[in-house]
Amino acid sequence: PRINQVRALRRVVFRHGDTIISAKTGFGKSIIFHAIPIFIGRIVIQLIPLSKLGEEQKRSIEQLPGARPSLVTAETKRRNPNLLKEIAAGIYTHILMGPEQAVSDEFRGLLLSPDVKNRIGVVAIDELHVMEQWKEFRLEYLKIRELRRYLRADTIWFGCSATLNKATEQAVIYYGGFYEETHHELPLKIIRVSIDRPDISLNILPIKRGKSKAYQRLWFLVDHALEHPTSRTEDDLQRIPKTIIFVDGLQSVANISASLERHLFVQGFEPTMVRDAIGVYTSNTPRYDQDLLYDKIRSP
């Protein structure tokens, strides 16, 4: 374990106070979330920004001996109508949920039970920075601080982020309900670790006037499939590095996908092979296809 992982875990386990850790992606912040219930024997509520991230975290936690995580979403409550009753009974060690579920009247009503309060030891907020960045369209993030009123006074707040400048830091301390660093019983401690990522580079290319919708500028992303002039097989398409193209707007996503597909068609690839190589992931993509694309990107 890294020294700052141990520092953060020690503060939480021995109830030294609220803790925020700012460290780069890949540091191992999630390990701290996962380990907390094992050491303190009480439940951790882990707030996650996306259900897909929650599913991934749940699978990871399930590998730990003695851990029994629960993911609370509208879908999981529909599949298991007794889910909140099971949480109240204390059969889960980790409760993963988004802000919408955490501040719902249904869940807050659950927290009014003294038995439930006594079982909860930590509220852990993953990806802290989104509380500030997403607050305009996910207003429930502004209510997270209210959870403090429903839980025991000695409940520890823990948070982590890889993107936490000074202004964002002050905002998430307030919105997240963290105690201040001057609190007399559970003072906040912010552990900062270098967030430098020398393996990441930013290449910014200007778009020529009138060419904002000329998606040919992205064709270079599939150049690896064209290295052999006479070969047009699935193996050639497999040489394209895994690439995520982010663009704002469903129509733009469709246009870029169509442009790349046409480019590969013209180069001689079969349509079925091309459609398998270029996927579209939007809110309109069926859940089954979303999962396939997600697993494909995550796989080695």
One Martini backbone bead per residue (centre of mass of N, CA, C, O) as a GRO file, in nm:
protein
  300
    1PRO     BB    1   0.099   0.034   0.015
    2ARG     BB    2   0.046   0.356   0.033
    3ILE     BB    3   0.101   0.603   0.253
    4ASN     BB    4  -0.168   0.771   0.182
    5GLN     BB    5  -0.358   0.540   0.220
    6VAL     BB    6  -0.294   0.492   0.518
    7ARG     BB    7  -0.359   0.772   0.624
    8ALA     BB    8  -0.656   0.776   0.542
    9LEU     BB    9  -0.745   0.513   0.684
   10ARG     BB   10  -0.660   0.593   0.970
   11ARG     BB   11  -0.848   0.835   1.005
   12VAL     BB   12  -1.109   0.673   0.973
   13VAL     BB   13  -1.077   0.434   1.173
   14PHE     BB   14  -0.986   0.646   1.424
   15ARG     BB   15  -1.154   0.911   1.407
   16HIS     BB   16  -0.998   1.196   1.330
   17GLY     BB   17  -1.165   1.268   1.061
   18ASP     BB   18  -1.220   1.421   0.800
   19THR     BB   19  -1.152   1.317   0.446
   20ILE     BB   20  -0.932   1.422   0.177
   21ILE     BB   21  -0.828   1.297  -0.147
   22SER     BB   22  -0.572   1.410  -0.378
   23ALA     BB   23  -0.546   1.208  -0.673
   24LYS     BB   24  -0.460   1.029  -0.917
   25THR     BB   25  -0.530   0.826  -1.148
   26GLY     BB   26  -0.438   0.506  -1.005
   27PHE     BB   27  -0.370   0.528  -0.692
   28GLY     BB   28  -0.614   0.384  -0.501
   29LYS     BB   29  -0.884   0.501  -0.373
   30SER     BB   30  -1.090   0.261  -0.371
   31ILE     BB   31  -0.957   0.087  -0.153
   32ILE     BB   32  -1.054   0.256   0.082
   33PHE     BB   33  -1.352   0.213   0.054
   34HIS     BB   34  -1.344  -0.104   0.069
   35ALA     BB   35  -1.192  -0.131   0.362
   36ILE     BB   36  -1.351   0.008   0.590
   37PRO     BB   37  -1.557  -0.213   0.701
   38ILE     BB   38  -1.338  -0.416   0.789
   39PHE     BB   39  -1.225  -0.223   1.026
   40ILE     BB   40  -1.514  -0.102   1.163
   41GLY     BB   41  -1.792  -0.270   1.131
   42ARG     BB   42  -1.927  -0.072   0.923
   43ILE     BB   43  -2.105   0.112   0.716
   44VAL     BB   44  -2.078   0.225   0.374
   45ILE     BB   45  -2.149   0.517   0.199
   46GLN     BB   46  -2.136   0.530  -0.159
   47LEU     BB   47  -2.090   0.794  -0.377
   48ILE     BB   48  -2.195   0.793  -0.718
   49PRO     BB   49  -2.226   0.936  -1.043
   50LEU     BB   50  -2.252   0.638  -1.178
   51SER     BB   51  -2.388   0.335  -1.241
   52LYS     BB   52  -2.152   0.205  -1.392
   53LEU     BB   53  -1.949   0.255  -1.167
   54GLY     BB   54  -2.105   0.094  -0.953
   55GLU     BB   55  -2.085  -0.181  -1.091
   56GLU     BB   56  -1.778  -0.196  -1.085
   57GLN     BB   57  -1.742  -0.166  -0.780
   58LYS     BB   58  -1.909  -0.408  -0.694
   59ARG     BB   59  -1.735  -0.625  -0.829
   60SER     BB   60  -1.480  -0.557  -0.667
   61ILE     BB   61  -1.592  -0.597  -0.374
   62GLU     BB   62  -1.681  -0.902  -0.410
   63GLN     BB   63  -1.371  -1.004  -0.378
   64LEU     BB   64  -1.401  -0.957  -0.082
   65PRO     BB   65  -1.384  -1.077   0.217
   66GLY     BB   66  -1.705  -1.024   0.363
   67ALA     BB   67  -1.832  -0.874   0.130
   68ARG     BB   68  -2.157  -0.680   0.078
   69PRO     BB   69  -2.277  -0.527  -0.178
   70SER     BB   70  -2.488  -0.239  -0.278
   71LEU     BB   71  -2.695  -0.128  -0.546
   72VAL     BB   72  -2.868   0.188  -0.576
   73THR     BB   73  -3.141   0.193  -0.796
   74ALA     BB   74  -3.414   0.195  -0.979
   75GLU     BB   75  -3.354  -0.088  -1.095
   76THR     BB   76  -3.279  -0.249  -0.830
   77LYS     BB   77  -3.553  -0.185  -0.691
   78ARG     BB   78  -3.727  -0.326  -0.901
   79ARG     BB   79  -3.592  -0.613  -0.875
   80ASN     BB   80  -3.576  -0.533  -0.546
   81PRO     BB   81  -3.820  -0.445  -0.324
   82ASN     BB   82  -3.625  -0.525  -0.052
   83LEU     BB   83  -3.365  -0.355  -0.039
   84LEU     BB   84  -3.414  -0.149   0.197
   85LYS     BB   85  -3.472  -0.365   0.409
   86GLU     BB   86  -3.190  -0.495   0.391
   87ILE     BB   87  -3.037  -0.245   0.477
   88ALA     BB   88  -3.180  -0.212   0.755
   89ALA     BB   89  -3.072  -0.509   0.847
   90GLY     BB   90  -2.749  -0.522   0.772
   91ILE     BB   91  -2.641  -0.712   0.513
   92TYR     BB   92  -2.458  -0.475   0.427
   93THR     BB   93  -2.138  -0.305   0.377
   94HIS     BB   94  -2.211  -0.165   0.096
   95ILE     BB   95  -2.348   0.151  -0.026
   96LEU     BB   96  -2.440   0.220  -0.354
   97MET     BB   97  -2.495   0.563  -0.473
   98GLY     BB   98  -2.662   0.822  -0.577
   99PRO     BB   99  -2.786   1.130  -0.503
  100GLU     BB  100  -3.085   1.068  -0.561
  101GLN     BB  101  -3.103   0.833  -0.352
  102ALA     BB  102  -2.977   0.966  -0.093
  103VAL     BB  103  -3.209   1.221  -0.093
  104SER     BB  104  -3.441   1.064  -0.062
  105ASP     BB  105  -3.714   1.009   0.125
  106GLU     BB  106  -3.679   0.704   0.155
  107PHE     BB  107  -3.384   0.706   0.267
  108ARG     BB  108  -3.413   0.916   0.493
  109GLY     BB  109  -3.619   0.748   0.647
  110LEU     BB  110  -3.420   0.520   0.713
  111LEU     BB  111  -3.219   0.712   0.887
  112LEU     BB  112  -3.417   0.744   1.141
  113SER     BB  113  -3.312   0.487   1.237
  114PRO     BB  114  -3.112   0.392   1.494
  115ASP     BB  115  -3.004   0.126   1.375
  116VAL     BB  116  -2.898   0.247   1.114
  117LYS     BB  117  -2.713   0.464   1.223
  118ASN     BB  118  -2.523   0.260   1.388
  119ARG     BB  119  -2.416   0.113   1.116
  120ILE     BB  120  -2.303   0.386   1.021
  121GLY     BB  121  -1.965   0.524   0.958
  122VAL     BB  122  -1.957   0.613   0.640
  123VAL     BB  123  -1.918   0.881   0.400
  124ALA     BB  124  -1.850   0.832   0.053
  125ILE     BB  125  -1.704   1.045  -0.206
  126ASP     BB  126  -1.692   1.018  -0.535
  127GLU     BB  127  -1.586   1.241  -0.738
  128LEU     BB  128  -1.610   1.535  -0.606
  129HIS     BB  129  -1.606   1.751  -0.845
  130VAL     BB  130  -1.906   1.699  -0.952
  131MET     BB  131  -2.057   1.872  -0.749
  132GLU     BB  132  -1.975   2.136  -0.904
  133GLN     BB  133  -1.998   2.061  -1.219
  134TRP     BB  134  -2.315   1.925  -1.185
  135LYS     BB  135  -2.521   2.112  -1.020
  136GLU     BB  136  -2.710   2.225  -1.254
  137PHE     BB  137  -2.828   1.907  -1.336
  138ARG     BB  138  -2.766   1.792  -1.021
  139LEU     BB  139  -2.923   1.900  -0.747
  140GLU     BB  140  -2.866   1.675  -0.532
  141TYR     BB  141  -2.574   1.763  -0.460
  142LEU     BB  142  -2.681   2.007  -0.272
  143LYS     BB  143  -2.801   1.780  -0.044
  144ILE     BB  144  -2.577   1.609   0.094
  145ARG     BB  145  -2.531   1.775   0.359
  146GLU     BB  146  -2.805   1.675   0.496
  147LEU     BB  147  -2.713   1.389   0.597
  148ARG     BB  148  -2.584   1.477   0.865
  149ARG     BB  149  -2.864   1.503   1.022
  150TYR     BB  150  -2.924   1.173   1.004
  151LEU     BB  151  -2.658   1.120   1.152
  152ARG     BB  152  -2.414   1.063   1.335
  153ALA     BB  153  -2.174   1.270   1.467
  154ASP     BB  154  -1.933   1.035   1.414
  155THR     BB  155  -1.954   1.048   1.120
  156ILE     BB  156  -1.760   0.994   0.846
  157TRP     BB  157  -1.606   1.190   0.595
  158PHE     BB  158  -1.528   1.087   0.254
  159GLY     BB  159  -1.297   1.191  -0.016
  160CYS     BB  160  -1.237   1.199  -0.382
  161SER     BB  161  -0.984   1.324  -0.626
  162ALA     BB  162  -0.822   1.442  -0.945
  163THR     BB  163  -1.005   1.729  -0.944
  164LEU     BB  164  -0.878   1.987  -0.718
  165ASN     BB  165  -0.920   2.288  -0.679
  166LYS     BB  166  -0.969   2.546  -0.473
  167ALA     BB  167  -1.260   2.618  -0.551
  168THR     BB  168  -1.370   2.327  -0.552
  169GLU     BB  169  -1.295   2.255  -0.265
  170GLN     BB  170  -1.487   2.456  -0.122
  171ALA     BB  171  -1.749   2.350  -0.249
  172VAL     BB  172  -1.737   2.046  -0.152
  173ILE     BB  173  -1.731   2.099   0.146
  174TYR     BB  174  -2.012   2.220   0.151
  175TYR     BB  175  -2.194   2.023  -0.021
  176GLY     BB  176  -2.081   1.756   0.136
  177GLY     BB  177  -2.057   1.818   0.464
  178PHE     BB  178  -1.797   1.900   0.567
  179TYR     BB  179  -1.583   1.966   0.785
  180GLU     BB  180  -1.375   2.171   0.914
  181GLU     BB  181  -1.041   2.217   1.002
  182THR     BB  182  -1.158   2.354   1.292
  183HIS     BB  183  -1.286   2.128   1.415
  184HIS     BB  184  -1.307   1.996   1.743
  185GLU     BB  185  -1.349   1.672   1.659
  186LEU     BB  186  -1.366   1.648   1.309
  187PRO     BB  187  -1.125   1.738   1.139
  188LEU     BB  188  -1.020   1.833   0.845
  189LYS     BB  189  -0.830   1.644   0.593
  190ILE     BB  190  -0.597   1.718   0.331
  191ILE     BB  191  -0.471   1.495   0.089
  192ARG     BB  192  -0.188   1.552  -0.116
  193VAL     BB  193  -0.123   1.440  -0.445
  194SER     BB  194   0.014   1.395  -0.721
  195ILE     BB  195  -0.141   1.470  -1.062
  196ASP     BB  196   0.065   1.390  -1.249
  197ARG     BB  197   0.065   1.296  -1.621
  198PRO     BB  198   0.316   1.203  -1.836
  199ASP     BB  199   0.124   0.997  -2.018
  200ILE     BB  200  -0.022   1.271  -2.091
  201SER     BB  201  -0.155   1.440  -2.379
  202LEU     BB  202  -0.213   1.758  -2.549
  203ASN     BB  203  -0.382   1.803  -2.866
  204ILE     BB  204  -0.427   2.111  -3.039
  205LEU     BB  205  -0.648   2.173  -3.312
  206PRO     BB  206  -0.736   2.367  -3.555
  207ILE     BB  207  -1.026   2.492  -3.715
  208LYS     BB  208  -1.126   2.565  -4.003
  209ARG     BB  209  -1.297   2.766  -4.173
  210GLY     BB  210  -1.591   2.586  -4.246
  211LYS     BB  211  -1.484   2.285  -4.093
  212SER     BB  212  -1.658   2.178  -3.842
  213LYS     BB  213  -1.805   1.934  -4.041
  214ALA     BB  214  -1.518   1.810  -4.127
  215TYR     BB  215  -1.438   1.478  -4.040
  216GLN     BB  216  -1.161   1.414  -4.180
  217ARG     BB  217  -0.972   1.492  -3.934
  218LEU     BB  218  -1.036   1.182  -3.807
  219TRP     BB  219  -0.908   0.960  -3.997
  220PHE     BB  220  -0.635   0.902  -3.850
  221LEU     BB  221  -0.757   0.694  -3.635
  222VAL     BB  222  -0.755   0.453  -3.884
  223ASP     BB  223  -0.467   0.407  -4.015
  224HIS     BB  224  -0.381   0.119  -3.905
  225ALA     BB  225  -0.579  -0.033  -4.114
  226LEU     BB  226  -0.384   0.086  -4.378
  227GLU     BB  227  -0.089  -0.037  -4.390
  228HIS     BB  228  -0.208  -0.256  -4.594
  229PRO     BB  229  -0.301  -0.211  -4.916
  230THR     BB  230  -0.422  -0.532  -4.970
  231SER     BB  231  -0.557  -0.530  -4.679
  232ARG     BB  232  -0.912  -0.628  -4.560
  233THR     BB  233  -0.943  -0.707  -4.239
  234GLU     BB  234  -1.007  -0.764  -3.911
  235ASP     BB  235  -0.710  -0.742  -3.829
  236ASP     BB  236  -0.676  -0.454  -3.927
  237LEU     BB  237  -0.890  -0.328  -3.733
  238GLN     BB  238  -0.740  -0.423  -3.468
  239ARG     BB  239  -0.508  -0.193  -3.501
  240ILE     BB  240  -0.690  -0.004  -3.378
  241PRO     BB  241  -0.692   0.196  -3.137
  242LYS     BB  242  -0.833   0.271  -2.861
  243THR     BB  243  -1.112   0.504  -2.897
  244ILE     BB  244  -1.237   0.821  -2.774
  245ILE     BB  245  -1.510   1.015  -2.890
  246PHE     BB  246  -1.594   1.339  -2.795
  247VAL     BB  247  -1.928   1.476  -2.834
  248ASP     BB  248  -2.173   1.728  -2.859
  249GLY     BB  249  -2.425   1.541  -2.962
  250LEU     BB  250  -2.608   1.318  -3.139
  251GLN     BB  251  -2.557   1.413  -3.433
  252SER     BB  252  -2.248   1.423  -3.418
  253VAL     BB  253  -2.207   1.129  -3.360
  254ALA     BB  254  -2.336   1.024  -3.622
  255ASN     BB  255  -2.151   1.178  -3.821
  256ILE     BB  256  -1.880   1.059  -3.737
  257SER     BB  257  -1.944   0.764  -3.775
  258ALA     BB  258  -2.017   0.787  -4.079
  259SER     BB  259  -1.744   0.897  -4.176
  260LEU     BB  260  -1.567   0.656  -4.089
  261GLU     BB  261  -1.720   0.439  -4.240
  262ARG     BB  262  -1.690   0.551  -4.527
  263HIS     BB  263  -1.385   0.547  -4.533
  264LEU     BB  264  -1.362   0.233  -4.503
  265PHE     BB  265  -1.531   0.152  -4.742
  266VAL     BB  266  -1.354   0.290  -4.962
  267GLN     BB  267  -1.099   0.106  -4.869
  268GLY     BB  268  -1.259  -0.206  -4.860
  269PHE     BB  269  -1.447  -0.261  -4.634
  270GLU     BB  270  -1.673  -0.430  -4.474
  271PRO     BB  271  -1.957  -0.333  -4.320
  272THR     BB  272  -1.960  -0.537  -4.081
  273MET     BB  273  -1.673  -0.473  -3.981
  274VAL     BB  274  -1.709  -0.169  -3.929
  275ARG     BB  275  -1.948  -0.182  -3.724
  276ASP     BB  276  -1.769  -0.339  -3.515
  277ALA     BB  277  -1.540  -0.107  -3.485
  278ILE     BB  278  -1.782   0.114  -3.469
  279GLY     BB  279  -1.916   0.279  -3.200
  280VAL     BB  280  -2.223   0.382  -3.025
  281TYR     BB  281  -2.253   0.606  -2.731
  282THR     BB  282  -2.567   0.671  -2.590
  283SER     BB  283  -2.876   0.732  -2.455
  284ASN     BB  284  -3.001   0.559  -2.714
  285THR     BB  285  -2.854   0.318  -2.639
  286PRO     BB  286  -2.884   0.016  -2.571
  287ARG     BB  287  -2.795  -0.148  -2.293
  288TYR     BB  288  -2.661  -0.392  -2.423
  289ASP     BB  289  -2.470  -0.222  -2.607
  290GLN     BB  290  -2.333  -0.063  -2.387
  291ASP     BB  291  -2.203  -0.308  -2.245
  292LEU     BB  292  -2.036  -0.405  -2.482
  293LEU     BB  293  -1.866  -0.148  -2.519
  294TYR     BB  294  -1.755  -0.128  -2.235
  295ASP     BB  295  -1.611  -0.407  -2.231
  296LYS     BB  296  -1.431  -0.354  -2.476
  297ILE     BB  297  -1.271  -0.113  -2.355
  298ARG     BB  298  -1.174  -0.266  -2.087
  299SER     BB  299  -1.033  -0.459  -2.237
  300PRO     BB  300  -0.709  -0.558  -2.335
   0.00000   0.00000   0.00000
